[in-house]
CSV table of C-alpha atoms in Angstrom, one decimal:
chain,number,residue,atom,x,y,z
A,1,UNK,CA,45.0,-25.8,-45.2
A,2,UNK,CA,48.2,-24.5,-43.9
A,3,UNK,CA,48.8,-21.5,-42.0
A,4,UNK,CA,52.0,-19.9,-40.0
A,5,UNK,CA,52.8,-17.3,-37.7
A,6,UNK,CA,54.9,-14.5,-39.8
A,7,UNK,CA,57.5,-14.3,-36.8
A,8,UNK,CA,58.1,-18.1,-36.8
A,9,UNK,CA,60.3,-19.8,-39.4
A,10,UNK,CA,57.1,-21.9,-40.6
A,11,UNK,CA,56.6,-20.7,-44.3
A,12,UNK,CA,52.7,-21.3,-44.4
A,13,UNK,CA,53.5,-23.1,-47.9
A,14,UNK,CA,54.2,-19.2,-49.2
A,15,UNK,CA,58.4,-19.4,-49.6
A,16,UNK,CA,58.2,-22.0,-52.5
A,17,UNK,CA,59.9,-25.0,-53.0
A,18,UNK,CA,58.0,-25.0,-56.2
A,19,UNK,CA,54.1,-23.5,-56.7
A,20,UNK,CA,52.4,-20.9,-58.5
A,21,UNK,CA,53.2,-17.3,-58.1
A,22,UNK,CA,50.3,-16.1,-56.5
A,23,UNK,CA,48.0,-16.4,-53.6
A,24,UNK,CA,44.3,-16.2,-52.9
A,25,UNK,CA,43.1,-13.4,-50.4
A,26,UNK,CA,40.5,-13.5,-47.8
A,27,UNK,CA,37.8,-10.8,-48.3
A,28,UNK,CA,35.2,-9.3,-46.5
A,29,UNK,CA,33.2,-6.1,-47.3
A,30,UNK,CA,33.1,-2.8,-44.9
A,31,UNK,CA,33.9,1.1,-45.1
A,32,UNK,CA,30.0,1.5,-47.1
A,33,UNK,CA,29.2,4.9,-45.6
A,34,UNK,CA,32.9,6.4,-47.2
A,35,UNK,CA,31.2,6.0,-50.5
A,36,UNK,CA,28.5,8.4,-49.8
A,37,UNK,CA,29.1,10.4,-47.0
A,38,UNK,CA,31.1,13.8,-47.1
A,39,UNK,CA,34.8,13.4,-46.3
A,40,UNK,CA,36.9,16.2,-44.7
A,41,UNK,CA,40.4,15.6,-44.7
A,42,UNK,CA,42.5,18.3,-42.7
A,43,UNK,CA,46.6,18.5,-42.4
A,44,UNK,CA,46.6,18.6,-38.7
A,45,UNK,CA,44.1,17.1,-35.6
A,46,UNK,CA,42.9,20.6,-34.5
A,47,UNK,CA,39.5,20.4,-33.4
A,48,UNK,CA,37.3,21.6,-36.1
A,49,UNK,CA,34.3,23.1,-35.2
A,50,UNK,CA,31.3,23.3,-38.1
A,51,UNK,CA,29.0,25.9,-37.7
A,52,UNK,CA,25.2,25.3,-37.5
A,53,UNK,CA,22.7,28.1,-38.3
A,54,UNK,CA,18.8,27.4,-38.0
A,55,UNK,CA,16.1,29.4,-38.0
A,56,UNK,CA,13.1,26.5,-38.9
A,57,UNK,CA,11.6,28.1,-35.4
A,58,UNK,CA,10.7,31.5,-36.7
A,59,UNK,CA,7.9,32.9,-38.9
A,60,UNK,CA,7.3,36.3,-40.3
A,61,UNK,CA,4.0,38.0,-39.3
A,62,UNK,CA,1.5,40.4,-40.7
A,63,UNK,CA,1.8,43.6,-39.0
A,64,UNK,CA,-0.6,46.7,-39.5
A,65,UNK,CA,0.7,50.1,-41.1
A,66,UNK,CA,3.5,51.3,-39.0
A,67,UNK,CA,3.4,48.2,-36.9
A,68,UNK,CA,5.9,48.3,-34.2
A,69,UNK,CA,8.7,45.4,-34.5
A,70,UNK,CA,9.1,43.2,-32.0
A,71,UNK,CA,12.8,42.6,-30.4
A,72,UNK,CA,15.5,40.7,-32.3
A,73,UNK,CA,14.4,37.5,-33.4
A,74,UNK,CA,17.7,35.3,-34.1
A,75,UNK,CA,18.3,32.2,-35.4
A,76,UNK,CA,20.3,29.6,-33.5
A,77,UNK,CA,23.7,29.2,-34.0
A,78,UNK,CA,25.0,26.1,-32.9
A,79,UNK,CA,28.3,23.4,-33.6
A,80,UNK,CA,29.7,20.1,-34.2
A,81,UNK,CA,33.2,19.4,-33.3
A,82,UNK,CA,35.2,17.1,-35.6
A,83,UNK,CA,38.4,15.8,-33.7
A,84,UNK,CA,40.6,13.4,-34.5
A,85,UNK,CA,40.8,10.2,-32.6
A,86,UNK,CA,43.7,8.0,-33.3
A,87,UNK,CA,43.2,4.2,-34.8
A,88,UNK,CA,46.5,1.8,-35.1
A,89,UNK,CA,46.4,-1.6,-36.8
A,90,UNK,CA,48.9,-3.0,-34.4
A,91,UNK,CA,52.1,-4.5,-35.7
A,92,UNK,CA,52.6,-7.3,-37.9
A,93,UNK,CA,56.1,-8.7,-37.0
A,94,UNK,CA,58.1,-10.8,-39.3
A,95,UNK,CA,61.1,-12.7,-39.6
A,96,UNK,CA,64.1,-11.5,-41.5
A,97,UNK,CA,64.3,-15.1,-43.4
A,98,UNK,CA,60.7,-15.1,-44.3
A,99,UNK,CA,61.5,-11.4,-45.6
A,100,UNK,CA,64.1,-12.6,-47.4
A,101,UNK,CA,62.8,-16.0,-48.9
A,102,UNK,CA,59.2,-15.0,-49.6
A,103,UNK,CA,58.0,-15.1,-52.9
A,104,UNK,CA,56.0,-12.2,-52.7
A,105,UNK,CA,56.4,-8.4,-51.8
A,106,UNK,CA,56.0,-8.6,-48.3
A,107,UNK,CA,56.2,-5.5,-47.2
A,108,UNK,CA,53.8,-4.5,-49.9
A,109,UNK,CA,50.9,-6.9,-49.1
A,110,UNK,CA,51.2,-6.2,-45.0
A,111,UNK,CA,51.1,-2.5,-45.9
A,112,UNK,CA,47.6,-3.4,-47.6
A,113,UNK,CA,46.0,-5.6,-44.8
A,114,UNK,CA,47.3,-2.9,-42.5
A,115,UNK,CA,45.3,-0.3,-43.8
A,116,UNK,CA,42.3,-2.4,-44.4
A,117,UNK,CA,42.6,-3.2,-40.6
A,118,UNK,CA,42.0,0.4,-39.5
A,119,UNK,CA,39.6,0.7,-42.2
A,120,UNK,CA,37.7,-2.0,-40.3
A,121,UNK,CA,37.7,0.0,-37.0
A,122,UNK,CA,37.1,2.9,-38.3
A,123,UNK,CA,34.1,2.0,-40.2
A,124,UNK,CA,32.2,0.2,-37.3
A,125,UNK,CA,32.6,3.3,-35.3
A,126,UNK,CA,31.1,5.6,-38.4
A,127,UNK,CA,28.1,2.9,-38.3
A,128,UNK,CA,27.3,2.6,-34.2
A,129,UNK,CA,30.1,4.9,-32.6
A,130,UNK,CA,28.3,6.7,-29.1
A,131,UNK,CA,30.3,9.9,-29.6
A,132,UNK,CA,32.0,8.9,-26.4
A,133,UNK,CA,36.0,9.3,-26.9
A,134,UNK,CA,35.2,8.1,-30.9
A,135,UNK,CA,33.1,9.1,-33.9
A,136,UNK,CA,29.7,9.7,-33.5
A,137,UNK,CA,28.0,6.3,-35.5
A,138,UNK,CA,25.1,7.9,-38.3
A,139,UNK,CA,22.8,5.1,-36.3
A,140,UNK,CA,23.6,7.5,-32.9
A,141,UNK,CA,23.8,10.8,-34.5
A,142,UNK,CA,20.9,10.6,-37.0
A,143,UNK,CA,17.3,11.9,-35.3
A,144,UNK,CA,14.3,9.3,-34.8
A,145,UNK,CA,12.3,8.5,-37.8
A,146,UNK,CA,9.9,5.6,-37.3
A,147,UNK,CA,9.8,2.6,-34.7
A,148,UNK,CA,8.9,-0.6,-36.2
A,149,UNK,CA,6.3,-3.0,-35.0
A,150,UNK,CA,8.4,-5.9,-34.9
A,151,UNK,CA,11.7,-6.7,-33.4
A,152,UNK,CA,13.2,-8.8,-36.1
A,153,UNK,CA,11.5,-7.5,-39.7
A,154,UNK,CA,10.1,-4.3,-41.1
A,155,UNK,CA,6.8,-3.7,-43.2
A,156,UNK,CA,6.7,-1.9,-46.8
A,157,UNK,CA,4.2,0.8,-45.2
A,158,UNK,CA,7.0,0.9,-42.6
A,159,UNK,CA,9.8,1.8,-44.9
A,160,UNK,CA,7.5,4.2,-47.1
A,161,UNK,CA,6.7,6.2,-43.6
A,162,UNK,CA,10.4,6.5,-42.9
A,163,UNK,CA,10.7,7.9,-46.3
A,164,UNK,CA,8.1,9.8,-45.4
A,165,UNK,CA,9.2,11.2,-42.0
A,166,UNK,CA,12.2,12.9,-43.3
A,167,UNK,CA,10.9,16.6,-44.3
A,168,UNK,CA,10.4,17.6,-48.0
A,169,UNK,CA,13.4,20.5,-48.2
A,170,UNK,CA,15.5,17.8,-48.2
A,171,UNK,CA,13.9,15.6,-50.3
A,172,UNK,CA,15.6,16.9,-53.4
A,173,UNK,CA,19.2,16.3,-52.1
A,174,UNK,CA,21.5,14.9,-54.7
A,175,UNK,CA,23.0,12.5,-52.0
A,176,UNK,CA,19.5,11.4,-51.1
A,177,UNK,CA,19.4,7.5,-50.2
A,178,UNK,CA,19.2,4.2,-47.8
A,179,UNK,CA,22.2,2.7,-45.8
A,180,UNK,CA,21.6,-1.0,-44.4
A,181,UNK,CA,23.6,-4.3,-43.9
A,182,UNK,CA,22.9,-6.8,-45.9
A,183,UNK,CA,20.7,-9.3,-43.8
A,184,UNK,CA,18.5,-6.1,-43.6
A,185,UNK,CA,18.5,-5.5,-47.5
A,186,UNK,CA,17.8,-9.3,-47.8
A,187,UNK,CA,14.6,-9.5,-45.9
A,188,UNK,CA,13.7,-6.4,-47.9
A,189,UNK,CA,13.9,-8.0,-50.9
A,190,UNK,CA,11.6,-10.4,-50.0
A,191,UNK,CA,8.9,-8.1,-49.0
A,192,UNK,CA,5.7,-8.4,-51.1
A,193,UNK,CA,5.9,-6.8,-54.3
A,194,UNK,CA,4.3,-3.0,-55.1
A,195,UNK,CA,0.3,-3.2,-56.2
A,196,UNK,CA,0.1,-0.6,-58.5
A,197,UNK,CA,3.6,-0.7,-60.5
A,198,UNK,CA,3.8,-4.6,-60.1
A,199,UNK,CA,7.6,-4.4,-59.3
A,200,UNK,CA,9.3,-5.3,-56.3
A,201,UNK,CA,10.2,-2.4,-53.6
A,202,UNK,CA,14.0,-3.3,-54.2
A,203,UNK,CA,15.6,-2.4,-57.8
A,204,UNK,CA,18.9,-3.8,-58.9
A,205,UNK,CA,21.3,-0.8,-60.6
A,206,UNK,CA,21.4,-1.5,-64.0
A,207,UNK,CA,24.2,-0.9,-65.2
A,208,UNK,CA,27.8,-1.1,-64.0
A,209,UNK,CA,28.5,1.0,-60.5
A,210,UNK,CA,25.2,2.2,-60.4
A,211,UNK,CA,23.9,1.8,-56.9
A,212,UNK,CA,20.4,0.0,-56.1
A,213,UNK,CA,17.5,1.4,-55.4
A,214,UNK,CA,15.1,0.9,-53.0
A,215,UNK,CA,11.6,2.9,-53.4
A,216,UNK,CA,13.4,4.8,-56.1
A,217,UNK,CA,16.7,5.7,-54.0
A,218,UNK,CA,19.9,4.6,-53.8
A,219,UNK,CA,21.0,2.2,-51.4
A,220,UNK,CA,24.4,2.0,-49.7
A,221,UNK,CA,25.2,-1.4,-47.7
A,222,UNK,CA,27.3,-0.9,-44.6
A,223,UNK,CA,28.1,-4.4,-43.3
A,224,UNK,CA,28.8,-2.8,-39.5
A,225,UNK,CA,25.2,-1.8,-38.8
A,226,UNK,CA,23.0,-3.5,-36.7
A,227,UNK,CA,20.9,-6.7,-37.8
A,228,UNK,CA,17.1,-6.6,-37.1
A,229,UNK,CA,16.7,-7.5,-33.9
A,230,UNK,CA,14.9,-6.1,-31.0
A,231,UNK,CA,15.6,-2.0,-30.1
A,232,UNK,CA,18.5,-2.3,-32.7
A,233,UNK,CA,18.9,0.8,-35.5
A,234,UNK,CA,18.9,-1.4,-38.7
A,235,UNK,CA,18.1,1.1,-41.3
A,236,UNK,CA,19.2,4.8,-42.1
A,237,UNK,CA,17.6,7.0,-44.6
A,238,UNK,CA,18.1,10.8,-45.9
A,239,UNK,CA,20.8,12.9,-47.1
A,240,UNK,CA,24.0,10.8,-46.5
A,241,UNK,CA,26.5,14.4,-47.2
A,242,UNK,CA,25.0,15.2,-44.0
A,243,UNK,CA,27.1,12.5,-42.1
A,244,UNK,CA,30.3,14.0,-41.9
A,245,UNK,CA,33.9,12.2,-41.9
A,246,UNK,CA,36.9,14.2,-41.2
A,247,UNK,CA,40.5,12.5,-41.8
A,248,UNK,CA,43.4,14.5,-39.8
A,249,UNK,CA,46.5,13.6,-42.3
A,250,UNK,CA,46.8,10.2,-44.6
A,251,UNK,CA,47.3,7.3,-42.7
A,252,UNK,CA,50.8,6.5,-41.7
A,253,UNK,CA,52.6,3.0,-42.7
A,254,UNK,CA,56.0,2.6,-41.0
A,255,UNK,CA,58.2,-0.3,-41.2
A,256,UNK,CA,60.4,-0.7,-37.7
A,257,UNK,CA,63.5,-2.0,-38.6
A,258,UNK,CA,65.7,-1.7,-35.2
A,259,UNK,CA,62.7,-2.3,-32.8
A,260,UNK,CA,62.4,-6.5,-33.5
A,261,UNK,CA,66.3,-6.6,-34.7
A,262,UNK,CA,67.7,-8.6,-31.8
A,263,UNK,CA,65.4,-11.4,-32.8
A,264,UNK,CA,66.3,-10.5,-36.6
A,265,UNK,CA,63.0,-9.3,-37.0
A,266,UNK,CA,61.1,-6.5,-38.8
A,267,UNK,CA,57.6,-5.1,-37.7
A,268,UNK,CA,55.3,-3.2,-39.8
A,269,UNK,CA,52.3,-0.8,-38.0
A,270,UNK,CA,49.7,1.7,-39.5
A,271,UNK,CA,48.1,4.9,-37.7
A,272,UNK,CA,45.7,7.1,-38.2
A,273,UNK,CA,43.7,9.7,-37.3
A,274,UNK,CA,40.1,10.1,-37.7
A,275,UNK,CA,36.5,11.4,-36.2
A,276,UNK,CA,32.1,11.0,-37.7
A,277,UNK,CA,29.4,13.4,-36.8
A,278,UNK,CA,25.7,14.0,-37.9
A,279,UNK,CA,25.9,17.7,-38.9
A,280,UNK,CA,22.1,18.2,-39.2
A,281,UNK,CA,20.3,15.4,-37.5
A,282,UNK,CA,17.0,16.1,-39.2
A,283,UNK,CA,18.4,15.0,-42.3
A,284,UNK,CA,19.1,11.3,-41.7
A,285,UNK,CA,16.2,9.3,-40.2
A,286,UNK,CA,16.2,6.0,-38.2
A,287,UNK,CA,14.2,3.1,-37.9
A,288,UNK,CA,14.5,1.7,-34.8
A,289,UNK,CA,13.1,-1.7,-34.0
A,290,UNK,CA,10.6,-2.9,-30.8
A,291,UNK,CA,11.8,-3.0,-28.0
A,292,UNK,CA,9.9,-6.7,-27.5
């Protein structure tokens, strides 16, 4: 296998001295949570607050005939801040000969890996981000659902109380489901199958760009969440529009034609803009592996 450096004059067998016009690319999966979550894009980086309102604390009462009323009894207004923290790619700098010579549309195909590069980055922070100068991860921001005997597997009675724990008004949520890497989903499918419907606890979609289904909901795979292993969040379930990801702008491509020219070079760079939040905590639940 050859490779090159795109700077050097090394052609990495793709400026042909005779070969088919193509080329194989490397692939590896990530951004799951973008397929299920709620997306906010905004024009600008403002801060964006979203409001919270709750009033699960209070109960009416049953008052005798011209009962007195107590004092105001408000709900809780709270908020989430979206901001916008800034991802780059770094450059890709290339030679003005390998510009000129290559086979292919350069520009084009650095463009691409540039913006699956902050893809990349962006998606491990959506998955375990602390909130700390970055997104807040749905593992971080999504409240405590059920702790798992073991450190490095999960039971079926496990999963079913996790389903379980999440509370029944938002049961009925059309963006109801399961987000898990796929070591997780793996030692899921191998768990024994269900007694009374004889079927295993995993279903495949059946047809084309239907999801999974894993004790009847649909599952998301996010490659950048944890592995079972001891203390780690492996498994998210609950209403996945409740993880929020807000987008300040598109992301930004630019190709810097004067910065590399006295070594006749180009460089390319991509930027953007992003931040994640949970916006109501009780609608994602975690399981959360022992400790030991």
């Amino acid at each position: 296998t050859k490779t090159r450096d795109l700077n050097t004059a090394d052609d990495g067998g793709l400026i042909p001295e005779g070969f088919l016009n193509e080329f194989s690319r490397a692939l590896i999966a990530w951004g799951g949570l973008r397929q299920v979550c709620r997306i906010i894009t905004t024009p600008t980086g403002n801060p964006n607050a979203e409001p919270i309102w709750d009033d699960t604390g209070n109960v009416g009462r049953l008052i005798l005939e011209a009962g007195a009323l107590k004092a105001s009894v408000d709900p809780t207004l709270s908020q989430i801040v979206l901001n916008a923290y800034k991802y780059t790619s770094d450059p890709v700098i290339c030679s003005e000969e390998w510009l000129i010579d290559s086979a292919f549309n350069t520009a084009a195909e650095i463009a691409f890996d540039l913006g699956v590069r902050i893809g990349r980055a962006q998606s491990t922070d959506f998955a375990v981000g602390d909130g700390g100068n970055k997104p807040e991860g749905i593992t971080v921001g999504a409240s405590s659902g059920v702790d798992a005997a073991g450190t490095t597997a999960v039971t079926a009675e496990e999963l079913i109380s996790l389903q379980e724990s999440l509370d029944p008004a938002w049961r009925g949520m059309p963006s109801i489901g399961w987000a898990m890497n796929t070591s997780t989903l793996t030692a899921i499918r191998q768990l024994a199958k269900d007694r009374s419907a004889g079927c295993f606890l995993w279903q495949p979609g059946l047809q084309a760009g239907t999801p999974d289904r894993l004790l009847g909901q649909p599952l998301v795979l996010v490659q950048e969440m944890p592995n079972m292993e001891a203390s780690a969040v492996p498994i998210v379930y609950g209403v996945m529009s409740e993880f929020l990801i807000r987008d300040a702008g598109m992301m930004r491509f630019y190709r810097l034609n004067e910065l590399y020219r006295a070594n006749d070079q180009t460089g390319f760079v991509s930027f953007m803009r992003s931040d994640s939040h949970v916006r109501q905590a009780e609608a994602l639940k975690t399981m959360t592996m022992a400790a030991t």
